Amino acid sequence: PDGTMVPTYARVLALDPKHGLKARFMATVQDLRRIREMEAELASERLRTALAASTAAMGFWSAPAGTEDVSFTATWLRHLGYEAGDLPKGLAALETCLHPEDRDGVIEALRSFLASPHGTYQAQYRLNDKDGSVHRVVSQATVERDAEAKPVSVHGIDVDVTEMYALSEQVEALTFFDPLTGFPNRVGVLRNLDHLLRKHRTKDGSVDVAVCILGLDDFRTINDVYGTAAGDAGLKEVPRRLADHLGTGEVVGRLADDRFAFTISSFASL
């Protein structure tokens, strides 16, 4: 009535006159709107799945439950610069690509999961590609089970988060560090100071930590007489010397302009 177009499916059947019916034909009309909605939902789900796979920019892997016969997709191999046959078969392929510092721990954990798969597997590690570049990877796997709930196979997906990790480091640097000196800025000093105070807080709530503020008198004169390059060099040198003198474990940073903060928590070493 309102002019809306409705997709329909019509079917016409010829009726046999021997049935004694006056009607010669019978027609059925089916409203296809819900079917179209379901098809659209299915298409969207397929698109999301494809998008997730492409966003992963890495690939999938799988293995029969209880074995180390891990197989990696061609996408996984190509992402690291390899082709089929370039790497050893099974778990050894991953072992070959793993960063030396991550190799033992990752292989031990994955081998344990493959031997007795249950729950989900999650790990973060570094992979070296064929050219030697390092990729930071998040890996996750789940278990496929049969009708009797017995493990059949393990299916995993690896996501390359190298760019995300680099972006996170940039945000960390901009938020907590002074770009001139490379030492913590005011926000970074407060964060590190909070960690230090928590570390040294005793059972009665007291904290034996001295927080010191250092300002450079007449610093503007250095800039006026010798130039900003000389002033910047001086600003860089102050926290470096403080850190060298105080040693590890202390908070050192630039609060603003020519003002610096540092802590002393080991009075015995003074």
Coordinates of C-alpha atoms in Angstrom, one line a residue:
P1 CA 0.0 0.0 0.0
D2 CA 2.8 2.4 0.7
G3 CA 4.6 1.7 -2.5
T4 CA 7.4 -0.4 -1.0
M5 CA 8.9 -2.9 -3.4
V6 CA 8.8 -6.5 -2.1
P7 CA 10.9 -9.2 -3.6
T8 CA 8.9 -12.3 -4.1
Y9 CA 9.2 -15.8 -5.6
A10 CA 6.1 -17.0 -7.5
R11 CA 5.4 -20.6 -8.5
V12 CA 2.5 -21.8 -10.7
L13 CA 1.4 -25.4 -10.9
A14 CA -1.0 -26.8 -13.5
L15 CA -3.8 -28.8 -11.9
D16 CA -5.1 -32.1 -13.3
P17 CA -8.8 -31.7 -14.4
K18 CA -9.5 -35.3 -13.1
H19 CA -9.3 -33.9 -9.5
G20 CA -12.6 -32.3 -10.2
L21 CA -11.5 -28.8 -9.3
K22 CA -12.7 -25.8 -11.3
A23 CA -9.3 -24.1 -11.0
R24 CA -6.8 -25.1 -13.6
F25 CA -3.7 -23.5 -12.0
M26 CA -2.5 -22.9 -8.4
A27 CA 0.0 -20.2 -7.7
T28 CA 2.1 -19.6 -4.5
V29 CA 3.9 -16.4 -3.8
Q30 CA 6.7 -16.3 -1.2
D31 CA 8.0 -13.1 0.5
L32 CA 11.8 -13.1 0.0
R33 CA 12.6 -10.2 2.2
R34 CA 13.8 -12.3 5.2
I35 CA 15.8 -14.5 2.8
R36 CA 17.5 -11.5 1.3
E37 CA 18.3 -10.2 4.8
M38 CA 19.9 -13.5 5.7
E39 CA 21.9 -13.5 2.4
A40 CA 23.1 -10.0 3.2
E41 CA 24.1 -11.0 6.7
L42 CA 25.9 -14.1 5.4
A43 CA 27.7 -11.9 2.8
S44 CA 28.7 -9.4 5.5
E45 CA 30.0 -12.2 7.7
R46 CA 32.1 -13.6 4.8
L47 CA 33.4 -10.1 4.1
R48 CA 34.4 -9.7 7.8
T49 CA 36.1 -13.0 7.8
A50 CA 38.0 -12.1 4.6
L51 CA 38.9 -8.7 6.1
A52 CA 40.1 -10.3 9.3
A53 CA 42.3 -12.6 7.3
S54 CA 43.7 -9.9 5.1
T55 CA 44.2 -7.6 8.1
A56 CA 46.2 -10.3 9.8
A57 CA 48.7 -9.8 7.0
M58 CA 50.4 -13.0 8.1
G59 CA 48.5 -16.3 7.7
F60 CA 47.2 -19.4 9.2
W61 CA 48.6 -22.7 10.5
S62 CA 47.2 -26.0 11.6
A63 CA 48.3 -29.4 12.9
P64 CA 46.6 -32.7 13.7
A65 CA 46.0 -33.0 17.4
G66 CA 48.8 -34.7 19.3
T67 CA 51.4 -34.1 16.6
E68 CA 54.0 -31.6 15.6
D69 CA 53.1 -31.8 11.9
V70 CA 52.4 -28.1 11.7
S71 CA 51.6 -26.8 8.2
F72 CA 51.7 -23.1 7.3
T73 CA 49.7 -21.5 4.6
A74 CA 51.3 -20.0 1.5
T75 CA 50.3 -16.5 2.8
W76 CA 52.2 -17.1 6.0
L77 CA 55.3 -18.2 4.1
R78 CA 55.2 -15.3 1.6
H79 CA 54.8 -12.8 4.4
L80 CA 58.3 -13.8 5.6
G81 CA 59.7 -14.0 2.0
Y82 CA 59.6 -17.8 1.7
E83 CA 58.0 -20.1 -0.8
A84 CA 56.9 -23.7 -0.4
G85 CA 59.9 -25.9 0.1
D86 CA 62.2 -23.2 1.4
L87 CA 61.7 -24.1 5.1
P88 CA 61.8 -27.4 6.9
K89 CA 58.5 -29.2 7.5
G90 CA 56.5 -29.2 10.6
L91 CA 57.3 -27.2 13.8
A92 CA 60.9 -26.9 12.5
A93 CA 59.7 -24.2 10.0
L94 CA 58.6 -22.0 12.9
E95 CA 61.7 -22.8 14.9
T96 CA 63.9 -21.7 11.9
C97 CA 62.2 -18.3 11.7
L98 CA 61.9 -17.5 15.4
H99 CA 64.2 -14.8 16.9
P100 CA 67.0 -16.6 18.9
E101 CA 65.9 -14.9 22.2
D102 CA 62.4 -16.2 21.8
R103 CA 63.0 -19.6 20.2
D104 CA 63.3 -21.9 23.2
G105 CA 60.4 -20.6 25.2
V106 CA 58.0 -20.4 22.2
I107 CA 58.8 -23.9 20.9
E108 CA 58.5 -25.4 24.4
A109 CA 55.1 -23.8 25.0
L110 CA 53.7 -24.6 21.6
R111 CA 55.0 -28.2 21.7
S112 CA 53.3 -28.7 25.0
F113 CA 50.0 -27.3 23.6
L114 CA 50.1 -29.5 20.5
A115 CA 50.8 -32.6 22.6
S116 CA 47.8 -32.0 24.8
P117 CA 45.6 -29.4 23.2
H118 CA 43.0 -27.8 25.5
G119 CA 41.6 -24.3 25.8
T120 CA 43.3 -21.7 23.6
Y121 CA 46.9 -21.0 22.8
Q122 CA 48.2 -17.4 22.9
A123 CA 51.8 -16.2 22.4
Q124 CA 53.8 -13.1 21.4
Y125 CA 57.1 -13.5 19.7
R126 CA 59.5 -12.2 17.0
L127 CA 60.1 -13.8 13.7
N128 CA 63.0 -13.2 11.3
D129 CA 62.0 -13.1 7.6
K130 CA 64.2 -14.3 4.8
D131 CA 66.0 -10.9 4.5
G132 CA 66.6 -10.7 8.3
S133 CA 63.9 -8.2 9.2
V134 CA 62.2 -8.7 12.5
H135 CA 58.4 -9.1 12.7
R136 CA 56.5 -8.9 16.0
V137 CA 53.8 -11.5 15.9
V138 CA 50.7 -12.3 18.0
S139 CA 49.7 -15.9 17.7
Q140 CA 46.5 -17.6 18.7
A141 CA 45.2 -21.1 18.2
T142 CA 42.1 -23.1 19.1
V143 CA 41.2 -26.7 19.2
E144 CA 38.8 -28.5 16.8
R145 CA 36.9 -31.4 18.4
D146 CA 34.8 -34.2 17.1
A147 CA 31.3 -35.3 18.1
E148 CA 32.7 -36.9 21.2
A149 CA 34.6 -33.8 22.2
K150 CA 38.0 -35.4 21.4
P151 CA 40.7 -33.1 19.9
V152 CA 41.0 -33.5 16.2
S153 CA 43.2 -30.7 15.1
V154 CA 44.7 -27.4 16.1
H155 CA 44.1 -24.2 14.0
G156 CA 46.1 -21.1 14.5
I157 CA 46.4 -17.6 13.1
D158 CA 49.4 -15.3 13.3
V159 CA 49.0 -11.5 13.2
D160 CA 51.9 -9.2 12.4
V161 CA 51.8 -6.3 14.8
T162 CA 55.1 -4.8 13.9
E163 CA 53.6 -1.5 12.8
M164 CA 51.3 -1.4 15.7
Y165 CA 54.2 -2.0 18.1
A166 CA 56.2 0.7 16.5
L167 CA 53.3 3.1 16.7
S168 CA 52.9 2.2 20.4
E169 CA 56.6 3.0 21.0
Q170 CA 56.2 6.4 19.3
V171 CA 53.2 7.2 21.5
E172 CA 55.1 6.1 24.5
A173 CA 58.1 8.3 23.6
L174 CA 55.9 11.4 22.9
T175 CA 53.9 10.9 26.1
F176 CA 56.6 10.1 28.6
F177 CA 59.9 11.4 27.3
D178 CA 61.5 14.7 26.6
P179 CA 62.5 14.9 22.9
L180 CA 65.6 17.0 23.6
T181 CA 67.3 15.1 26.4
G182 CA 65.8 11.6 25.8
F183 CA 65.0 11.4 29.5
P184 CA 61.5 11.3 31.1
N185 CA 59.4 14.5 30.9
R186 CA 57.2 15.7 33.7
V187 CA 54.6 13.0 33.0
G188 CA 57.3 10.3 32.8
V189 CA 58.9 11.5 36.0
L190 CA 55.6 11.3 37.8
R191 CA 54.9 7.8 36.5
N192 CA 58.4 6.5 37.4
L193 CA 58.2 8.2 40.8
D194 CA 55.0 6.4 41.5
H195 CA 56.6 3.1 40.7
L196 CA 59.6 3.9 42.8
L197 CA 57.6 4.9 45.8
R198 CA 55.5 1.7 45.6
K199 CA 58.7 -0.3 45.4
H200 CA 60.2 1.3 48.5
R201 CA 57.1 1.6 50.6
T202 CA 57.5 -0.3 53.9
K203 CA 54.8 -2.2 55.8
D204 CA 54.1 0.8 58.0
G205 CA 53.5 3.0 54.9
S206 CA 56.7 5.0 55.2
V207 CA 59.0 5.6 52.2
D208 CA 62.7 6.5 52.5
V209 CA 63.1 8.2 49.2
A210 CA 64.3 11.8 48.6
V211 CA 62.8 13.7 45.7
C212 CA 65.0 16.6 44.6
I213 CA 64.3 19.4 42.2
L214 CA 67.3 21.1 40.4
G215 CA 67.1 24.4 38.6
L216 CA 69.8 26.0 36.6
D217 CA 70.4 29.7 37.6
D218 CA 70.8 32.3 34.9
F219 CA 70.4 29.6 32.2
R220 CA 69.0 32.1 29.8
T221 CA 72.3 33.9 29.8
I222 CA 73.9 30.8 28.2
N223 CA 71.4 31.0 25.3
D224 CA 71.9 34.7 24.9
V225 CA 75.7 34.6 24.9
Y226 CA 76.6 31.3 23.4
G227 CA 73.5 30.4 21.4
T228 CA 70.7 27.9 21.7
A229 CA 72.9 25.1 20.5
A230 CA 75.1 25.5 23.5
G231 CA 72.1 25.8 25.8
D232 CA 70.6 22.5 24.4
A233 CA 74.0 20.8 24.9
G234 CA 73.9 21.9 28.5
L235 CA 70.4 20.7 29.0
K236 CA 71.3 17.3 27.6
E237 CA 74.4 17.0 29.8
V238 CA 72.6 17.7 33.2
P239 CA 70.4 14.6 33.3
R240 CA 73.1 12.4 31.8
R241 CA 75.5 13.4 34.6
L242 CA 72.8 12.9 37.2
A243 CA 72.0 9.5 36.0
D244 CA 75.7 8.5 35.8
H245 CA 76.2 9.6 39.4
L246 CA 73.1 8.2 40.9
G247 CA 73.2 4.9 39.2
T248 CA 70.4 2.6 38.2
G249 CA 67.1 2.5 39.9
E250 CA 66.7 6.2 40.5
V251 CA 64.3 8.6 38.7
V252 CA 65.9 11.3 36.6
G253 CA 64.0 13.6 34.2
R254 CA 63.4 17.0 32.9
L255 CA 60.3 18.8 34.3
A256 CA 60.4 21.9 32.1
D257 CA 62.8 24.3 30.6
D258 CA 65.9 24.3 33.0
R259 CA 64.2 22.4 35.8
F260 CA 65.1 18.7 36.5
A261 CA 64.0 16.1 39.0
F262 CA 65.9 13.2 40.5
T263 CA 65.5 10.8 43.4
I264 CA 67.8 9.3 46.0
S265 CA 66.7 6.0 47.5
S266 CA 70.0 4.5 48.4
F267 CA 71.5 6.9 51.0
A268 CA 74.2 4.5 52.0
S269 CA 75.9 5.0 48.6
L270 CA 76.2 8.8 49.1

